[in-house]
Short mmCIF file of C-alpha atoms (C1' of nucleotides) in Angstrom, two decimals:
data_model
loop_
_atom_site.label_atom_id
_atom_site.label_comp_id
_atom_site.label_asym_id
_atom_site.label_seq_id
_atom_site.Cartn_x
_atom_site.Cartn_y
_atom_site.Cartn_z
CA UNK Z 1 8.79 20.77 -27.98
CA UNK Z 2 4.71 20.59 -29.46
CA UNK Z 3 2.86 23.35 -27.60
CA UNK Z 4 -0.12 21.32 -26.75
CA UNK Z 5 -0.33 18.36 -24.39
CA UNK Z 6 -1.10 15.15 -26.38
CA UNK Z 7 -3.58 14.26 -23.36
CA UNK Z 8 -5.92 15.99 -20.59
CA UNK Z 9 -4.85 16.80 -17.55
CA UNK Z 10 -6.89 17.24 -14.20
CA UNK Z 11 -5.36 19.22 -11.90
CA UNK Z 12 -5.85 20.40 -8.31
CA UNK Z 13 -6.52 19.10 -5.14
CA UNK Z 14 -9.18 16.42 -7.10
CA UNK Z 15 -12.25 17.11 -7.14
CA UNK Z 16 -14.14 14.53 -8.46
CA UNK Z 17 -15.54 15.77 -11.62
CA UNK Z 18 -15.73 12.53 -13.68
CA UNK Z 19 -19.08 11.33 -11.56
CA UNK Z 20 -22.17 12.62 -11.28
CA UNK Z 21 -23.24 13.14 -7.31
CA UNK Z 22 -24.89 9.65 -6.17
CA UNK Z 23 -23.16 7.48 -8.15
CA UNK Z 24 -21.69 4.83 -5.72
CA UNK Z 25 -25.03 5.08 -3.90
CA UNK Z 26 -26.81 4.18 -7.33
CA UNK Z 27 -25.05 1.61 -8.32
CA UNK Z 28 -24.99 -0.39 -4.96
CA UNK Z 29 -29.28 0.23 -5.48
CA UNK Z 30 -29.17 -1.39 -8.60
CA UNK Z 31 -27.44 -4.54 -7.38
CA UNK Z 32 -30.02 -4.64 -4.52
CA UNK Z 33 -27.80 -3.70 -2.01
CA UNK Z 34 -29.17 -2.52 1.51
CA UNK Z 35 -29.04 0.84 1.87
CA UNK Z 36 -28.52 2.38 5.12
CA UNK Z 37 -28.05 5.53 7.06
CA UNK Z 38 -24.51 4.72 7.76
CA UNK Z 39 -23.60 3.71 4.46
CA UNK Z 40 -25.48 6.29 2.54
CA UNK Z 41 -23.40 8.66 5.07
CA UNK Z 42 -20.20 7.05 3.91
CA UNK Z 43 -21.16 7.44 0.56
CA UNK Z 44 -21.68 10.82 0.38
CA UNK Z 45 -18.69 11.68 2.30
CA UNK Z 46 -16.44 9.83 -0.52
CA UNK Z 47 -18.25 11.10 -3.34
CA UNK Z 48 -17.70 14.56 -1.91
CA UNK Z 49 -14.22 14.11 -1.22
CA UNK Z 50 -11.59 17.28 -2.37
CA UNK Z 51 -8.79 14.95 -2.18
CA UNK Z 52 -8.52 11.47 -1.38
CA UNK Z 53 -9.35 10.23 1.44
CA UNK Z 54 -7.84 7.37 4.12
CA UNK Z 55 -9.87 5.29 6.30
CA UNK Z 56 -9.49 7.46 9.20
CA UNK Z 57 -10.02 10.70 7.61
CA UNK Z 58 -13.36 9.36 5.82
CA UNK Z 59 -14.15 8.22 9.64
CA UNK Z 60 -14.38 11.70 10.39
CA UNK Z 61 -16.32 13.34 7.91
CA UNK Z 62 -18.52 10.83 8.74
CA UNK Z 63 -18.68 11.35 12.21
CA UNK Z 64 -19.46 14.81 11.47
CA UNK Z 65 -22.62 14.41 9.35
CA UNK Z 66 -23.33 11.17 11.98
CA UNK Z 67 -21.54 10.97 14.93
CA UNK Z 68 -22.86 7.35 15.57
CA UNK Z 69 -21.14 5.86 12.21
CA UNK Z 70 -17.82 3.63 13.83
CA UNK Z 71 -14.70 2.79 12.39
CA UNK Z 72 -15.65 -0.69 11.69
CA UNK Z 73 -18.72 0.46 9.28
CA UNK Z 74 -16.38 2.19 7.69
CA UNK Z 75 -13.81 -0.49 6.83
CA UNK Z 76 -17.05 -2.66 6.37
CA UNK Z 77 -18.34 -0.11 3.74
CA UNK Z 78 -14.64 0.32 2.05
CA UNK Z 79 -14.60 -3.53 1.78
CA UNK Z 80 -17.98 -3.89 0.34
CA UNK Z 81 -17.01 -1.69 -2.39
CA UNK Z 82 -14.13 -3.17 -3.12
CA UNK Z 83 -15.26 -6.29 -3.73
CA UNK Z 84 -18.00 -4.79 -6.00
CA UNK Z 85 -15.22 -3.31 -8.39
CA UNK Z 86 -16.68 0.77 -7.19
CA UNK Z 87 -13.70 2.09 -5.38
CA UNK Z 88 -9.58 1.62 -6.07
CA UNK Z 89 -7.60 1.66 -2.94
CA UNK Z 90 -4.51 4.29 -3.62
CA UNK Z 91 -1.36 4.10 -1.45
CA UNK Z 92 -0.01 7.05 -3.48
CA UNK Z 93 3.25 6.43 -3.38
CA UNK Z 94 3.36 6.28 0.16
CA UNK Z 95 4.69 9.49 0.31
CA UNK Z 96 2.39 9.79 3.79
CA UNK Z 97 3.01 6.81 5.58
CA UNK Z 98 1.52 3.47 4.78
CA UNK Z 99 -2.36 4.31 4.62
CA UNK Z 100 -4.70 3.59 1.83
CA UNK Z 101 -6.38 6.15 -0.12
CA UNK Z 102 -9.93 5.51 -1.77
CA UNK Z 103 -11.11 6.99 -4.34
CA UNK Z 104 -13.99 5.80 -6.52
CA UNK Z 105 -13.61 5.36 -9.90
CA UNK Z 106 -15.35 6.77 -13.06
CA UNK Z 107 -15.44 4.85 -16.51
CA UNK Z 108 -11.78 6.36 -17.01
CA UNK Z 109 -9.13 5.43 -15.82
CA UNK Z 110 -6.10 8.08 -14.75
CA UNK Z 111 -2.78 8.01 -13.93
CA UNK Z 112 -1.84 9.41 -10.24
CA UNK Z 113 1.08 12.42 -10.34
CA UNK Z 114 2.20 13.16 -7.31
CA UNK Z 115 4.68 15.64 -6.06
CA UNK Z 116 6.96 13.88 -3.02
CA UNK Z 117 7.66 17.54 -1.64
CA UNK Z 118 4.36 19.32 -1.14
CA UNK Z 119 2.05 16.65 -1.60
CA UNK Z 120 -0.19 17.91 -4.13
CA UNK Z 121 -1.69 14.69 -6.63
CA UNK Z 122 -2.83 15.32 -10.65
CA UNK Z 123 -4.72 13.08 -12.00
CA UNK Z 124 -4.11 12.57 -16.14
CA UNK Z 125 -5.84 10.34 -18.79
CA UNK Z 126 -3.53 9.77 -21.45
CA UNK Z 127 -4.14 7.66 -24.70
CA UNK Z 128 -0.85 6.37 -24.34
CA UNK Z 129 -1.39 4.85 -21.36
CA UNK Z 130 -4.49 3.05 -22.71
CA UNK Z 131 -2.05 1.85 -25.62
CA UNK Z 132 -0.08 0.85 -22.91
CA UNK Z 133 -2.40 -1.16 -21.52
CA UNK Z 134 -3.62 -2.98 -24.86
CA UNK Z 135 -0.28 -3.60 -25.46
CA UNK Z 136 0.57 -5.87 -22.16
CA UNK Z 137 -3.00 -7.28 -22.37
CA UNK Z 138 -2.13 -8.75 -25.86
CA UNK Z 139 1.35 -9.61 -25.43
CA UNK Z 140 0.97 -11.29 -21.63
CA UNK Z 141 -2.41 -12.78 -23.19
CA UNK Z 142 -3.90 -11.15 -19.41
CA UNK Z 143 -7.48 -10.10 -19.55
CA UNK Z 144 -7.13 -6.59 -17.31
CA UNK Z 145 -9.50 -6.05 -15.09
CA UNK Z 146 -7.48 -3.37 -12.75
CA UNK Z 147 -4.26 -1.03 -13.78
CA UNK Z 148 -2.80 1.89 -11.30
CA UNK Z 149 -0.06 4.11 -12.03
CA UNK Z 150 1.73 6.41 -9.81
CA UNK Z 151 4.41 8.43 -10.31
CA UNK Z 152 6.20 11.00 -7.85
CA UNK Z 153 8.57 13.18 -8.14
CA UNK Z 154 8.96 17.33 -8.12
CA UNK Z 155 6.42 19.75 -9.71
CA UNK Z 156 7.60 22.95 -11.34
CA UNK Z 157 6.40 24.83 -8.08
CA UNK Z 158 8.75 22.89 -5.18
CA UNK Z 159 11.56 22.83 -7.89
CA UNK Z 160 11.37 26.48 -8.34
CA UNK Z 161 11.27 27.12 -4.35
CA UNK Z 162 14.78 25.15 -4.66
CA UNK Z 163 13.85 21.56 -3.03
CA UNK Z 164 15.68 18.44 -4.94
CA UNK Z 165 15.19 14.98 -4.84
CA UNK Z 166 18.10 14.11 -2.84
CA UNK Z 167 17.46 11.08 -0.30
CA UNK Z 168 16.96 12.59 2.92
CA UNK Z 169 19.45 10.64 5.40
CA UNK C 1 -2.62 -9.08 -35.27
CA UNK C 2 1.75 -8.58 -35.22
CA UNK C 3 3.35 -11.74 -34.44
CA UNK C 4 6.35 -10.06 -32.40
CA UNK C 5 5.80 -8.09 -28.76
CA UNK C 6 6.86 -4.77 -29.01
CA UNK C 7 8.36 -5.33 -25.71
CA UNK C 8 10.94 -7.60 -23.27
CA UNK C 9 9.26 -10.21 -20.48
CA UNK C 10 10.79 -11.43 -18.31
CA UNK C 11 8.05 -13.92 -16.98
CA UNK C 12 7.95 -16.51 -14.10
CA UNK C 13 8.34 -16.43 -10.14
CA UNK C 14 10.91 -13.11 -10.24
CA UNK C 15 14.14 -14.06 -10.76
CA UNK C 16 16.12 -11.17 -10.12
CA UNK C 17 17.76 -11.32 -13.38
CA UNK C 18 18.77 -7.51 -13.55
CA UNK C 19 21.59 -7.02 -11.20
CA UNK C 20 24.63 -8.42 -10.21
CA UNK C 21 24.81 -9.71 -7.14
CA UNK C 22 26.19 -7.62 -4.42
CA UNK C 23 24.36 -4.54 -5.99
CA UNK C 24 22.70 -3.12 -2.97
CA UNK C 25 25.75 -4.29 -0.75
CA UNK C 26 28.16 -2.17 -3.22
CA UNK C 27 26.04 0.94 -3.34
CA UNK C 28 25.65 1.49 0.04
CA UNK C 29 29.50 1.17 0.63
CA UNK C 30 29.92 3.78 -2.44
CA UNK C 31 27.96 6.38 -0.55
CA UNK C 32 29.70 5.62 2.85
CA UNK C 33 26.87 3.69 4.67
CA UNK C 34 27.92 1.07 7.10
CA UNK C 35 27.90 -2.47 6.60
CA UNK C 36 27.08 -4.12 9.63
CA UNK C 37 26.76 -8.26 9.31
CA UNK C 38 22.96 -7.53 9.72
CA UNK C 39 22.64 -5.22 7.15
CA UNK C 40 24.51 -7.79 5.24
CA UNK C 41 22.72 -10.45 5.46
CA UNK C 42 19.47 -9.00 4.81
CA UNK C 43 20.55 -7.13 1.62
CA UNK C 44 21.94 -11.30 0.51
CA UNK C 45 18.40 -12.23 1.27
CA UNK C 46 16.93 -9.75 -1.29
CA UNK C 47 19.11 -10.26 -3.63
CA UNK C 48 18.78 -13.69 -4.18
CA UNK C 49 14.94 -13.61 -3.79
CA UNK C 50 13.04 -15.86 -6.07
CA UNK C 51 10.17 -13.50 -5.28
CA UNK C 52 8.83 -10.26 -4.33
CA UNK C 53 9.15 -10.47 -0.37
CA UNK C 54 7.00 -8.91 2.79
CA UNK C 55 9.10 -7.29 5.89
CA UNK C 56 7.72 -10.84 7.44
CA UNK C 57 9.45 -13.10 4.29
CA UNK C 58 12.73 -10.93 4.66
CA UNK C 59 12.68 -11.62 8.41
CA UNK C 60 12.27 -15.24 8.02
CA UNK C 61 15.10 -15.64 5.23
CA UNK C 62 17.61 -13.46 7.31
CA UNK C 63 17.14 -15.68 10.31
CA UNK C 64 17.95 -18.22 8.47
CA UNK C 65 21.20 -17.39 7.69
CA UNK C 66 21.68 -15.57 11.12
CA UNK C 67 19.23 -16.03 13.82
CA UNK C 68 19.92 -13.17 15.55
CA UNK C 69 18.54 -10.63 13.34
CA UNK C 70 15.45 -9.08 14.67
CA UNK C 71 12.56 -7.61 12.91
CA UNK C 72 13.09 -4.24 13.95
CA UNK C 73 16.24 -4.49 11.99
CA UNK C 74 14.64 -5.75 8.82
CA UNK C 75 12.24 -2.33 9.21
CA UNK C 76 15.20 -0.16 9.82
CA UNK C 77 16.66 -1.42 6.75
CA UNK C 78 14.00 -1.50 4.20
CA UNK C 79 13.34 2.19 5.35
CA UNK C 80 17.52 2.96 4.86
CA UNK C 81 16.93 1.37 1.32
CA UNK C 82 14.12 3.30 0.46
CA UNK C 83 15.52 6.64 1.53
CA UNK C 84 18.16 5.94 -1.04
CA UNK C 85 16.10 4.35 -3.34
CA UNK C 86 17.25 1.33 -3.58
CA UNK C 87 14.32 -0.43 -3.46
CA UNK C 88 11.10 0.21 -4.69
CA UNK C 89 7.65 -0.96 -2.01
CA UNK C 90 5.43 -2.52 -3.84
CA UNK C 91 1.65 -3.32 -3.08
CA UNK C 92 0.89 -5.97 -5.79
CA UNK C 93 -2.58 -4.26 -6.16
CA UNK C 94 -3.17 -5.67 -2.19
CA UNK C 95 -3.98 -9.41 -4.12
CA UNK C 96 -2.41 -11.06 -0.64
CA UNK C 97 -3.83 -8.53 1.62
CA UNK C 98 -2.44 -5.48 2.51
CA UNK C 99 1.08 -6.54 2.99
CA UNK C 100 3.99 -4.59 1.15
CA UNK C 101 6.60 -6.08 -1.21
CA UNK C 102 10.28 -5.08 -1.56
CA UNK C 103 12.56 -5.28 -4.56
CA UNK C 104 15.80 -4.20 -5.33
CA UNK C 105 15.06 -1.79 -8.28
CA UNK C 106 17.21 -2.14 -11.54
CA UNK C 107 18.39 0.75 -13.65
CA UNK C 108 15.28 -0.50 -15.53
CA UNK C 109 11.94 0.12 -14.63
CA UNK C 110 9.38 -1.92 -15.18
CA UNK C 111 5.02 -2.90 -15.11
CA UNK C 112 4.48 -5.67 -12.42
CA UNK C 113 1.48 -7.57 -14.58
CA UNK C 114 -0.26 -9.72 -12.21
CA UNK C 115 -3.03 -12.57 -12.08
CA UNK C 116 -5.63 -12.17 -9.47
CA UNK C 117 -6.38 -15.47 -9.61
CA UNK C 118 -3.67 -17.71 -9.34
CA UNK C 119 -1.31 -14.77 -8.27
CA UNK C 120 1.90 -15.30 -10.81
CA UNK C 121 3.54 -11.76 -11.26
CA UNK C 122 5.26 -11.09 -14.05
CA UNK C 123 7.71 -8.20 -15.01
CA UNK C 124 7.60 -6.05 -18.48
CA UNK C 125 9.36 -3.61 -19.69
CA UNK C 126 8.37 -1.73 -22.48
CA UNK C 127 8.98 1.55 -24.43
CA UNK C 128 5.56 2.73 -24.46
CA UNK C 129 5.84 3.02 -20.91
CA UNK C 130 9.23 4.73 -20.71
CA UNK C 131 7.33 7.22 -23.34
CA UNK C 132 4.71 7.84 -21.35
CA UNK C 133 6.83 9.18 -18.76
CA UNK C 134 8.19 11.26 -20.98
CA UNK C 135 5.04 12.75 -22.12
CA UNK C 136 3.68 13.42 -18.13
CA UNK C 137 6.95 14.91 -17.26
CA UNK C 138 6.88 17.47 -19.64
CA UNK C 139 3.00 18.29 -19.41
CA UNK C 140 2.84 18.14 -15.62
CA UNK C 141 6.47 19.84 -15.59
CA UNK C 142 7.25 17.47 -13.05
CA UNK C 143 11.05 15.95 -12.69
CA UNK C 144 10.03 12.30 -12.17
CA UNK C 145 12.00 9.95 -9.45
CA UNK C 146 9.49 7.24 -8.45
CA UNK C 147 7.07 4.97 -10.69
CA UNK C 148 5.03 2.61 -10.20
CA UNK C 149 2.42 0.74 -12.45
CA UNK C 150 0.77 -2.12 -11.25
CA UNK C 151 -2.00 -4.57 -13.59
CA UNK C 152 -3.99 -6.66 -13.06
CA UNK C 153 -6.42 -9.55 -14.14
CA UNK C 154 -6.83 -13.00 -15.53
CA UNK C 155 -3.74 -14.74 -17.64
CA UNK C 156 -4.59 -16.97 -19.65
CA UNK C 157 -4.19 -20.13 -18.17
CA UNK C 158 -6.87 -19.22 -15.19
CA UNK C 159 -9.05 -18.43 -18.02
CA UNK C 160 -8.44 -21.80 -19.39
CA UNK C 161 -9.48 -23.17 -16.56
CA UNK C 162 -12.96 -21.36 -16.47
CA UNK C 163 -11.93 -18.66 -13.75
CA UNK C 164 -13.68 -15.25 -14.86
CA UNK C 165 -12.83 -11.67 -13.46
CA UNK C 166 -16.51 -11.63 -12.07
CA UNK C 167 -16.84 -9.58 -8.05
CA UNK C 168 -17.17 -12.22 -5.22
CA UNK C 169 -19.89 -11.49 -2.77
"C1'" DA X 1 37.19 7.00 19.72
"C1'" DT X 2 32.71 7.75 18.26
"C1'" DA X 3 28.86 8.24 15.25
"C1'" DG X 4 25.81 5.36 14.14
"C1'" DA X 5 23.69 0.36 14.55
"C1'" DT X 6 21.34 -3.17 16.96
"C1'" DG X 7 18.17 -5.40 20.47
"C1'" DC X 8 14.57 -5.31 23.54
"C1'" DA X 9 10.25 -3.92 24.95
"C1'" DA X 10 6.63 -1.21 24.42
"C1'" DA X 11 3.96 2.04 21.90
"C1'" DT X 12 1.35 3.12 17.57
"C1'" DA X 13 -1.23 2.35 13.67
"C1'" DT X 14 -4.14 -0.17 10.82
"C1'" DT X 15 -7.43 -3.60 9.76
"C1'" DT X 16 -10.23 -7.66 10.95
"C1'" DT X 17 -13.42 -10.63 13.70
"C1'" DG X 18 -17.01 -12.63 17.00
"C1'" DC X 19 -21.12 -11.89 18.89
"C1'" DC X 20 -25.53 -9.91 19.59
"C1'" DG X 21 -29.17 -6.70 19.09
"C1'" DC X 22 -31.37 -3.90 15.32
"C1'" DC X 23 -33.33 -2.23 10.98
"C1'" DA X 24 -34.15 -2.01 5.70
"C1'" DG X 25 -36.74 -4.13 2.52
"C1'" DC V 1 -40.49 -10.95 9.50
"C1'" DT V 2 -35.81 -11.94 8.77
"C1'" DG V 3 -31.27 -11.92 6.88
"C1'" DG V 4 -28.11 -8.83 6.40
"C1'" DC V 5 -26.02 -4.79 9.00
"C1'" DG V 6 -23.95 -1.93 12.71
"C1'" DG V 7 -21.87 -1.44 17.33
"C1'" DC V 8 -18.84 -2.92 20.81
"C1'" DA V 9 -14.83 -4.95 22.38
"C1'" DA V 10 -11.06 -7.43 21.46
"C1'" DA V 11 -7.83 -9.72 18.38
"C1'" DA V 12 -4.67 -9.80 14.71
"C1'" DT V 13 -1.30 -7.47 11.84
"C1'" DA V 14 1.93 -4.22 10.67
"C1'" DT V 15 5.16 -0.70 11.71
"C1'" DT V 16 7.66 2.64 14.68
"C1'" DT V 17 10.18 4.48 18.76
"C1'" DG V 18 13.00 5.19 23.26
"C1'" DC V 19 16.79 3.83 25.33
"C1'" DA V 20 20.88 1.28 26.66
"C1'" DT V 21 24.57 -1.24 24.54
"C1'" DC V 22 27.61 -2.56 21.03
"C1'" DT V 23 30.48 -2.13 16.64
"C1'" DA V 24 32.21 -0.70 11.95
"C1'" DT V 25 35.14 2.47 10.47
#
DNA sequence: ATAGATGCAAATATTTTGCCGCCAG
DNA sequence: CTGGCGGCAAAATATTTGCATCTAT
């Protein structure tokens, strides 16, 4: 129908755009968090992230700029900023098994697209969806303090290479 | 500001209001699937859930009814489910841990609204949503199969009670 | 009859914990 | 200096798989 999307769209394999470089590390400084090598490590490797990331695979870019950092100071590190409101935890879908993705978040919040064929994830910001959101807050009287959204299904690209959405049996 | 929602709630501990009983039972005979008294008995246990279930909760009602059924059956029949979508896996924004939930989706989809403090889910429906859909299917020119949208924060009872949304540390 | 299910046991995968020595502030 | 942090090993949880046997159709 209209011609031009009603909202932006972010496409690609996400690069993370929304947050200047140093972010996480920042904030945790102002809230007079410790600061060490291992986390600062972490940190980095998150913040430069192409795509999100799972537990294991931010183990290894870790290991590669530190080959001391351990699995645990990871999961320590993933906790810590959870609990400080910095990171979401993703399971996209599980369209890969039943990891967690991470992925820390900007002042907007996005809606995750995912295609169940080839994998690729968009991330959009749509008024709507903030409409959306006002919308439950008022009428369940909640005060929101997280929201995720994932959808999945076939992009253009996989449709046109002929895959459906069939269950696979 | 307007007195009426713009949307149905269904509120409370998740009665599975939507479907007749015997749903899942019914469409897995329609598509040829066989009905062992396992598979039985743990689709029974879904359906009459009070609640959004774990694999452990499924396990525990099945053997209830038949104490023979093993957990690896449980698995093997979530997964047969969700291959056909028939049920959605749900992660409740990981407010119990990191645990997944099962339900028996509707020909309605709808927002699981929950309270992170006192942990009462609720289901909504609403048109904004369905429109939103819309919208990202045709400006990500994807054909949509799966959604999920999952919110959360304080209702208003908690806040009542003087909980705030504040980060524990 | 037979393709497909189940049970059992064991393998994998993922995340958490206790304890102690170490380092950032 | 010192309380929080990281490493190690092990535990706890969660899910999957190989294989022999059984059963719904």
């Amino acid at each position: 129908m209209s011609s031009t999307p009603a909202h932006r769209v972010s496409t690609g394999e996400r690069i993370n755009e929304h947050e200047p470089a140093g972010h996480l590390q920042r904030e945790l400084r102002s809230r007079g968090i410790r600061l060490t090598r291992q986390r600062r490590v972490v940190l980095q490797v998150m913040e430069s992230a192409a795509r999100h990331m799972d537990a294991n695979e931010i183990l290894d870019g870790a290991q590669k700029i530190d080959s001391d950092i351990t699995r645990v100071t990871v999961y320590r590190t993933l906790d810590l900023l959870k609990r400080h409101g910095l990171i979401d935890e993703l399971d996209l879908l599980h369209l890969r098994g039943h990891r967690h993705y991470y992925e820390s978040h900007g002042p907007r919040d996005h809606i995750h697209v995912a295609c169940m064929n080839c994998g690729k994830v968009r991330e959009v910001e749509s008024p709507l969806y903030e409409e959306l959101k006002k919308q439950i807050s008022r009428d369940c009287e909640i005060e929101i303090s997280v929201s995720r959204t994932e959808i999945g299904g076939i992009c253009a690209d996989c449709r046109k290479a002929g895959v459906t959405t069939a269950p696979s049996h």
